[in-house]
Amino acid sequence: MDRLTHPRQELGIYTILRFPAIALSDRRASVTVTRTARWPTGFARILEEPSMQPRKVVRSPIRCSAAELVASRFRQIHLDFHTSELIPDVGSRFDADEFAGRLAEARVNWVTLFAKCHHGLSYYPTKAGTVHPSLTIDLLGEQVEACRRRGIVTPAYISIRVDEHNAKVHPEWVGRLKDGKAWKWAGPLDAGWYNHCLYNPDYIEELGAQAVEVLKWYDVEGIFWDMCYNPDPGCYCPRCFDGMKKAGLDFTSDDDHRTFEYQLTRDYTKKLARIIRGVRRNATIFFNGRMRPGIRGELDVFTHVEIEALPTGGWGYAFFPVHARYGRVLGKPVQGMTARFHKSWADFGGVKTPDQLLYEAGSILAAGAVMNVGDQCHPRGVLDKGAYQVIGTAFRHVEACEPWCAGARPETEIGVMMLPETFGDGPKAAPSGTKGGMLPWVDGAGRMLLELKQQYDLIYPDTPLARYRVVILPDRGVLDAGAKKSLQAFLARGGAVLASYRAAMEGEAFGLPALPVRSAGAFPFKPCYLALGPELGRGLPESHFVFYEECLQTKAAAGAQTFGRLCSTYFNRTYDHFCSHNQTPDDRVTEFPIAALKGRVAYLAPAVFQAYRDHSYSLYKELVARMLAKLLPEPLVKAQAPSAMEISLLRQAKPGRLVAHLVNFQPQRRHVNVEWIEELYPVRDIQLGIRTEQRPKAVYLAPQRKNLPYRMKGAYCEVTVPEVKAHQMVVMED
């Protein structure tokens, strides 16, 4: 252990993991850290240069909570700076005024700056880590100072799980996969970072020291921790095996691994959060990599919610708008993070078109979130001029929209209940194989409702239901006693429920007595066919439509109305019997209904939500739309618009108005791997009806402030929106 005292400002003693308390008040004490490597030749001299001394901190005048700060900054940048130790000229062309000026010109008012990157190298004169060997200035300090002069907020970034430098100095810190191999992002001979085991007090101590340095030496508003979680089900290194044995857990059990990983994650994130709050009480804190429906049990270490979703980088265009629907019920500000890259992170030279980023801005604002655009600074410290021209186009639009977005809350009337099979707040919450840990039937319901222009949230079984008119139970999951009681009270107050397939089942019987059917077991044919009948099939081609996934055969409860019938095939397609290229043709219409309705409760026998997500067959969406219309004949929004157009309704309590966001989605797939937007063509003369109940005082387009003629038809205020290119707001003043 080396005992180091910083030449300008001494730090308090801190202890992490191995000791019960954290003391940060003694400013005369020095910091005890583990030095991970020798300084490069001549580096000690460089650290004593004036340019490598931390600045005297002048705190910003911002006086608000971390949540209020996040919610007020709609134009954010996440500025990556993962830079190899082999790059010889880091920061050599950095000009503080030019750097901050380019951000300001693009209307940026928040930028996350790098303290330590995935290569394990720091960009300030750290004593707790390793400075990049070619850096000769206090890059972080100069960036913070320059941004502060422009009024730009500057939280700092520290990488956790990925630290290439420490992987080389401490190979024993590298995590292990289930097969015993070192955990790396690529093959052993391929380019890629090593990943650390997080059951490591020495490493967590080092991270805590870096956070204390950054928070005490610089005027940063908080810490963004990245790569914070081990892979499912966990790390398989000897250290973790020993820890599991001491905890009485079986290291051959995936569930026990999840229990262990969950607890160690809770321990280290709480300790790091406590350290941060000990230095700066109202600091912003975010641990990246865990945003999923089951995050609720860990929100005590978050000040806000960040949903990372690069549409062209593997997340897809539906990821953010769907995931934002659970993020915004968590009670914290939501930030939508995309990037300026054509593909994904560190796509140097890849710049999105202005229309692409304008569309993404609209989608983020429509969800009630603030916008964050990812970038990566060139190693020499120069921001890409063209990238910020494109970012500026989007941010100028966002800035113009802010008066109608600040403080706005979503107006929703449908709650899609994520049942316990879908997620968990604790250690057994294994990812489903989809990004974000969201199971496909919930994802499918979210995508479908977006296309149907329905206003919805993704909710939890214990979410209060008073604000909703309909609750959807999609495809699978069980109801606990509390959820049953809540739903029964909801129905008694006049609410409605739509369930599908095996949702709310207990064994082979439904756990919600109000459902209009009784189970008669699994339908034995997959795929099967749907004979829609006159009501479900009205206006559709007269055909028996294929259903690619499972169905449940049911019998109607007394007094229930049924719709359509399931059709069998000659036989399932197997090794022993098959017909033609795909599924066997339909054989006969059975007695089992497709759908049923009794009072305010509807049921669909097919696993319709997962099937829509996996097969994109619009018929399945039409089935849901027709049953939903029986429960919700007057939805908040009615529109004659393309199914791909997103329409979201938000309310600003002050000054009192509804704001409808129309977002024009027009992706183009010209390559097998990238679905992108080159240009957007306006959609014109959209007929829009908003259920306002009373006549608005004024209706106009925003941000243009152009009055729109309107008429009242029953409870609806109806307008014709002349044009939507990327994003258009329609405002209805109370």
Coordinates of N, CA and C in Angstrom, one line a residue, residues 103-250:
L103 N -19.9 22.7 -28.3 CA -21.1 22.2 -27.5 C -22.2 23.3 -27.4
A104 N -21.8 24.5 -27.1 CA -22.8 25.5 -26.9 C -23.5 25.9 -28.2
E105 N -22.7 25.9 -29.3 CA -23.3 26.2 -30.6 C -24.3 25.1 -31.0
A106 N -24.1 23.9 -30.5 CA -25.1 22.8 -30.8 C -26.2 22.8 -29.8
R107 N -26.3 23.8 -28.9 CA -27.3 24.0 -27.9 C -27.3 22.9 -26.8
V108 N -26.1 22.4 -26.6 CA -25.9 21.3 -25.5 C -26.0 22.0 -24.1
N109 N -26.7 21.4 -23.2 CA -26.7 22.0 -21.8 C -26.3 21.0 -20.8
W110 N -25.8 19.8 -21.2 CA -25.3 18.8 -20.3 C -24.3 17.9 -21.1
V111 N -23.2 17.6 -20.5 CA -22.3 16.7 -21.2 C -21.6 15.8 -20.1
T112 N -21.7 14.5 -20.3 CA -21.0 13.6 -19.4 C -19.6 13.4 -19.9
L113 N -18.6 13.8 -19.0 CA -17.2 13.8 -19.4 C -16.4 12.7 -18.7
F114 N -15.4 12.3 -19.4 CA -14.7 11.0 -18.9 C -13.6 11.3 -17.8
A115 N -13.8 10.6 -16.7 CA -12.7 10.6 -15.7 C -11.9 9.3 -16.0
K116 N -12.5 8.2 -16.2 CA -11.8 6.9 -16.5 C -12.5 6.1 -17.6
C117 N -11.8 5.5 -18.5 CA -12.4 4.9 -19.7 C -12.3 3.3 -19.5
H118 N -12.9 2.6 -20.5 CA -12.8 1.2 -20.6 C -11.4 0.6 -20.6
H119 N -10.4 1.4 -21.2 CA -9.0 1.0 -21.2 C -8.4 1.1 -19.8
G120 N -9.1 1.6 -18.9 CA -8.6 1.7 -17.5 C -7.8 2.9 -17.2
L121 N -7.8 3.9 -18.1 CA -7.0 5.1 -18.1 C -7.8 6.3 -17.7
S122 N -7.1 7.2 -16.9 CA -7.8 8.4 -16.5 C -7.3 9.6 -17.2
Y123 N -8.1 10.7 -17.2 CA -7.9 11.9 -18.0 C -7.8 13.1 -17.1
Y124 N -7.3 12.9 -15.9 CA -7.0 13.9 -14.9 C -5.9 13.4 -14.0
P125 N -5.2 14.2 -13.2 CA -4.1 13.8 -12.5 C -4.4 12.9 -11.3
T126 N -4.9 11.7 -11.5 CA -5.3 10.8 -10.5 C -4.2 10.3 -9.7
K127 N -4.4 10.0 -8.4 CA -3.5 9.3 -7.6 C -4.1 7.9 -7.3
A128 N -5.3 7.7 -7.6 CA -6.0 6.4 -7.3 C -6.1 5.5 -8.5
G129 N -5.7 6.0 -9.7 CA -5.7 5.2 -10.9 C -4.5 5.4 -11.7
T130 N -4.6 5.3 -13.0 CA -3.5 5.5 -13.9 C -3.9 6.5 -15.0
V131 N -3.1 7.5 -15.1 CA -3.4 8.5 -16.2 C -2.9 8.0 -17.5
H132 N -3.6 8.4 -18.6 CA -3.2 8.0 -19.9 C -1.8 8.4 -20.1
P133 N -0.9 7.5 -20.6 CA 0.5 7.8 -20.7 C 0.9 9.0 -21.6
S134 N 0.0 9.3 -22.6 CA 0.4 10.4 -23.5 C -0.3 11.7 -23.2
L135 N -1.1 11.7 -22.1 CA -1.8 12.9 -21.7 C -0.9 13.9 -20.9
T136 N -0.8 15.1 -21.3 CA 0.1 16.1 -20.6 C -0.7 17.3 -20.0
I137 N -2.0 17.2 -20.0 CA -2.9 18.3 -19.5 C -3.9 17.6 -18.6
D138 N -4.5 18.4 -17.7 CA -5.6 18.0 -16.9 C -6.9 18.1 -17.8
L139 N -7.1 17.1 -18.7 CA -8.2 17.2 -19.7 C -9.5 17.4 -19.0
L140 N -9.8 16.5 -18.0 CA -11.1 16.6 -17.4 C -11.3 18.0 -16.7
G141 N -10.3 18.5 -16.0 CA -10.4 19.8 -15.4 C -10.7 20.9 -16.3
E142 N -9.9 20.9 -17.4 CA -10.1 22.0 -18.4 C -11.5 21.9 -19.1
Q143 N -12.0 20.7 -19.4 CA -13.3 20.5 -19.9 C -14.4 21.1 -19.0
V144 N -14.3 20.7 -17.7 CA -15.3 21.1 -16.7 C -15.3 22.6 -16.6
E145 N -14.1 23.2 -16.5 CA -14.1 24.7 -16.4 C -14.7 25.4 -17.6
A146 N -14.3 24.9 -18.8 CA -14.8 25.6 -20.0 C -16.3 25.4 -20.1
C147 N -16.8 24.2 -19.8 CA -18.3 24.0 -19.8 C -19.0 24.8 -18.8
R148 N -18.4 25.0 -17.6 CA -19.0 25.8 -16.6 C -19.2 27.2 -17.0
R149 N -18.3 27.7 -17.7 CA -18.4 29.1 -18.2 C -19.5 29.3 -19.1
R150 N -19.9 28.2 -19.8 CA -21.0 28.2 -20.8 C -22.4 27.7 -20.1
G151 N -22.4 27.4 -18.8 CA -23.6 27.0 -18.2 C -23.9 25.5 -18.5
I152 N -23.0 24.7 -18.9 CA -23.2 23.3 -19.3 C -22.9 22.4 -18.1
V153 N -23.9 21.6 -17.7 CA -23.7 20.6 -16.6 C -22.7 19.5 -17.0
T154 N -21.9 19.1 -16.1 CA -20.8 18.1 -16.4 C -20.7 17.0 -15.4
P155 N -21.5 16.0 -15.4 CA -21.3 14.8 -14.6 C -20.1 14.1 -15.2
A156 N -19.4 13.2 -14.4 CA -18.2 12.5 -14.8 C -18.5 11.0 -14.9
Y157 N -17.8 10.4 -15.9 CA -17.9 9.0 -16.3 C -16.8 8.2 -15.7
I158 N -17.1 7.1 -15.0 CA -16.1 6.1 -14.6 C -16.6 4.7 -15.0
S159 N -15.7 4.0 -15.7 CA -16.0 2.6 -16.1 C -15.7 1.7 -14.9
I160 N -16.6 0.7 -14.7 CA -16.5 -0.2 -13.6 C -16.0 -1.6 -14.1
R161 N -16.9 -2.3 -14.7 CA -16.6 -3.7 -15.1 C -15.5 -3.9 -16.1
V162 N -15.3 -2.9 -17.0 CA -14.3 -3.0 -18.1 C -13.2 -2.0 -17.7
D163 N -12.0 -2.6 -17.6 CA -10.8 -1.9 -17.2 C -9.6 -2.7 -17.8
E164 N -9.2 -2.3 -19.0 CA -8.2 -3.1 -19.7 C -6.8 -3.0 -19.0
H165 N -6.5 -1.8 -18.4 CA -5.2 -1.7 -17.8 C -5.1 -2.6 -16.6
N166 N -6.1 -2.6 -15.7 CA -6.1 -3.5 -14.5 C -6.1 -4.9 -14.9
A167 N -6.8 -5.3 -16.1 CA -6.8 -6.7 -16.5 C -5.3 -7.1 -16.8
K168 N -4.5 -6.2 -17.3 CA -3.1 -6.6 -17.6 C -2.3 -6.6 -16.3
V169 N -2.5 -5.7 -15.4 CA -1.7 -5.6 -14.2 C -2.2 -6.6 -13.2
H170 N -3.5 -6.9 -13.2 CA -4.1 -7.8 -12.2 C -4.9 -8.9 -13.0
P171 N -4.3 -9.8 -13.7 CA -5.1 -10.8 -14.4 C -6.0 -11.6 -13.5
E172 N -5.7 -11.7 -12.2 CA -6.5 -12.4 -11.3 C -7.8 -11.7 -11.0
W173 N -8.0 -10.4 -11.4 CA -9.2 -9.7 -11.2 C -10.2 -10.0 -12.4
V174 N -9.8 -10.6 -13.5 CA -10.7 -10.8 -14.6 C -11.7 -11.9 -14.3
G175 N -12.9 -11.6 -14.6 CA -14.0 -12.6 -14.4 C -13.9 -13.8 -15.2
R176 N -14.6 -14.8 -14.9 CA -14.6 -16.1 -15.6 C -16.0 -16.5 -16.0
L177 N -16.1 -17.0 -17.2 CA -17.3 -17.5 -17.8 C -17.6 -18.9 -17.2
K178 N -18.8 -19.4 -17.5 CA -19.2 -20.7 -17.0 C -18.2 -21.8 -17.4
D179 N -17.6 -21.7 -18.6 CA -16.7 -22.7 -19.1 C -15.3 -22.5 -18.6
G180 N -15.1 -21.5 -17.7 CA -13.8 -21.3 -17.1 C -12.9 -20.3 -17.8
K181 N -13.3 -19.9 -19.0 CA -12.5 -19.0 -19.8 C -12.6 -17.6 -19.2
A182 N -11.5 -16.8 -19.5 CA -11.5 -15.4 -19.1 C -12.6 -14.7 -19.8
W183 N -13.3 -13.8 -19.1 CA -14.5 -13.1 -19.6 C -14.0 -12.0 -20.5
K184 N -14.1 -12.1 -21.8 CA -13.7 -11.1 -22.7 C -14.8 -10.8 -23.7
W185 N -14.8 -9.6 -24.3 CA -15.9 -9.3 -25.2 C -15.7 -10.0 -26.6
A186 N -14.6 -10.6 -26.8 CA -14.3 -11.3 -28.1 C -13.5 -12.5 -27.8
G187 N -13.1 -13.2 -28.8 CA -12.3 -14.4 -28.7 C -10.9 -14.1 -28.1
P188 N -10.1 -15.1 -27.7 CA -8.8 -14.8 -27.0 C -7.8 -14.1 -27.9
L189 N -8.0 -14.3 -29.3 CA -7.0 -13.7 -30.2 C -7.6 -12.5 -30.9
D190 N -8.8 -12.1 -30.5 CA -9.5 -11.0 -31.1 C -9.5 -9.7 -30.3
A191 N -9.7 -8.6 -30.9 CA -9.7 -7.3 -30.2 C -10.9 -7.3 -29.3
G192 N -10.7 -6.8 -28.1 CA -11.8 -6.7 -27.2 C -11.3 -6.6 -25.7
W193 N -12.1 -5.9 -24.9 CA -11.8 -5.7 -23.5 C -12.0 -6.9 -22.7
Y194 N -11.2 -7.0 -21.6 CA -11.5 -8.0 -20.6 C -12.5 -7.4 -19.5
N195 N -13.2 -8.2 -18.9 CA -14.2 -7.8 -17.9 C -13.9 -8.3 -16.5
H196 N -14.0 -7.4 -15.6 CA -13.6 -7.7 -14.2 C -14.7 -8.4 -13.4
C197 N -14.3 -9.3 -12.5 CA -15.2 -9.8 -11.5 C -15.5 -8.6 -10.5
L198 N -16.7 -8.5 -10.1 CA -17.0 -7.4 -9.2 C -17.1 -7.8 -7.7
Y199 N -16.8 -9.0 -7.5 CA -16.6 -9.5 -6.1 C -15.2 -9.3 -5.7
N200 N -14.8 -8.0 -5.6 CA -13.3 -7.7 -5.4 C -13.2 -6.4 -4.6
P201 N -13.0 -6.5 -3.3 CA -12.9 -5.3 -2.5 C -11.8 -4.3 -2.9
D202 N -10.7 -4.9 -3.4 CA -9.6 -4.0 -3.8 C -9.9 -3.1 -5.0
Y203 N -10.6 -3.7 -5.9 CA -11.0 -3.0 -7.1 C -12.1 -1.9 -6.8
I204 N -13.1 -2.3 -6.0 CA -14.1 -1.4 -5.6 C -13.5 -0.3 -4.8
E205 N -12.5 -0.5 -3.9 CA -11.9 0.5 -3.2 C -11.2 1.5 -4.1
E206 N -10.6 1.0 -5.2 CA -9.9 1.9 -6.2 C -11.0 2.8 -6.8
L207 N -12.1 2.2 -7.2 CA -13.2 3.0 -7.9 C -13.7 4.1 -6.9
G208 N -13.9 3.7 -5.7 CA -14.3 4.7 -4.7 C -13.4 5.9 -4.6
A209 N -12.1 5.6 -4.6 CA -11.1 6.6 -4.5 C -11.1 7.5 -5.7
Q210 N -11.3 7.0 -6.9 CA -11.4 7.8 -8.1 C -12.6 8.7 -8.0
A211 N -13.8 8.2 -7.5 CA -15.0 9.0 -7.4 C -14.7 10.2 -6.4
V212 N -14.1 9.9 -5.3 CA -13.8 10.9 -4.3 C -12.9 12.0 -4.9
E213 N -11.9 11.6 -5.6 CA -11.0 12.6 -6.3 C -11.8 13.5 -7.2
V214 N -12.5 12.9 -8.1 CA -13.2 13.7 -9.1 C -14.2 14.6 -8.5
L215 N -15.0 14.2 -7.5 CA -16.0 15.0 -6.8 C -15.4 16.1 -6.0
K216 N -14.2 15.9 -5.4 CA -13.6 16.9 -4.6 C -12.7 17.9 -5.4
W217 N -12.2 17.4 -6.4 CA -11.3 18.3 -7.2 C -12.0 19.1 -8.3
Y218 N -13.1 18.6 -8.7 CA -13.8 19.3 -9.9 C -15.2 19.6 -9.6
D219 N -15.8 20.5 -10.3 CA -17.2 20.9 -10.1 C -18.0 20.0 -11.0
V220 N -18.1 18.7 -10.7 CA -18.9 17.8 -11.5 C -20.2 17.6 -10.7
E221 N -21.3 17.4 -11.4 CA -22.6 17.3 -10.8 C -22.9 15.9 -10.3
G222 N -22.1 14.9 -10.7 CA -22.4 13.6 -10.3 C -21.5 12.6 -11.0
I223 N -21.8 11.3 -10.8 CA -21.0 10.2 -11.4 C -22.0 9.3 -12.2
F224 N -21.5 9.0 -13.5 CA -22.1 8.0 -14.3 C -21.2 6.8 -14.3
W225 N -21.7 5.7 -13.6 CA -20.9 4.5 -13.6 C -21.3 3.6 -14.8
D226 N -20.4 3.0 -15.5 CA -20.7 2.2 -16.7 C -20.3 0.8 -16.5
M227 N -21.0 -0.1 -17.2 CA -20.6 -1.5 -17.2 C -20.6 -2.0 -15.8
C228 N -21.7 -2.0 -15.1 CA -21.8 -2.2 -13.7 C -22.2 -3.6 -13.2
Y229 N -22.5 -4.5 -14.1 CA -23.1 -5.8 -13.7 C -22.4 -7.0 -14.4
N230 N -22.3 -8.1 -13.7 CA -21.7 -9.3 -14.3 C -22.7 -10.0 -15.2
P231 N -22.3 -10.8 -16.1 CA -23.2 -11.5 -17.0 C -24.0 -12.5 -16.3
D232 N -25.2 -12.8 -16.8 CA -26.1 -13.8 -16.2 C -25.5 -15.2 -16.5
P233 N -25.5 -16.1 -15.5 CA -26.0 -15.9 -14.2 C -25.0 -15.4 -13.2
G234 N -23.7 -15.2 -13.6 CA -22.7 -14.6 -12.7 C -21.3 -15.0 -13.1
C235 N -20.4 -14.5 -12.3 CA -18.9 -14.8 -12.5 C -18.6 -16.2 -11.9
Y236 N -17.7 -16.9 -12.6 CA -17.3 -18.3 -12.2 C -15.9 -18.4 -11.8
C237 N -15.3 -17.3 -11.2 CA -13.9 -17.3 -10.8 C -13.8 -17.9 -9.4
P238 N -12.6 -18.3 -9.1 CA -12.4 -19.0 -7.7 C -12.9 -18.1 -6.6
R239 N -12.7 -16.8 -6.7 CA -13.1 -15.9 -5.6 C -14.6 -15.9 -5.4
C240 N -15.3 -16.0 -6.5 CA -16.8 -16.1 -6.4 C -17.2 -17.4 -5.8
F241 N -16.5 -18.5 -6.2 CA -16.9 -19.8 -5.7 C -16.7 -19.8 -4.2
D242 N -15.6 -19.2 -3.7 CA -15.3 -19.2 -2.3 C -16.4 -18.4 -1.6
G243 N -16.8 -17.2 -2.2 CA -17.8 -16.4 -1.5 C -19.1 -17.1 -1.5
M244 N -19.5 -17.8 -2.5 CA -20.7 -18.6 -2.5 C -20.7 -19.7 -1.5
K245 N -19.6 -20.3 -1.3 CA -19.5 -21.4 -0.3 C -19.7 -20.8 1.1
K246 N -19.0 -19.7 1.3 CA -19.2 -19.1 2.7 C -20.6 -18.6 2.9
A247 N -21.3 -18.3 1.9 CA -22.7 -17.8 2.0 C -23.7 -19.0 2.0
G248 N -23.2 -20.2 1.9 CA -24.0 -21.4 1.9 C -24.8 -21.6 0.6
L249 N -24.2 -21.1 -0.5 CA -24.8 -21.3 -1.8 C -24.1 -22.3 -2.6
D250 N -24.9 -22.9 -3.6 CA -24.3 -23.9 -4.5 C -23.9 -23.3 -5.7

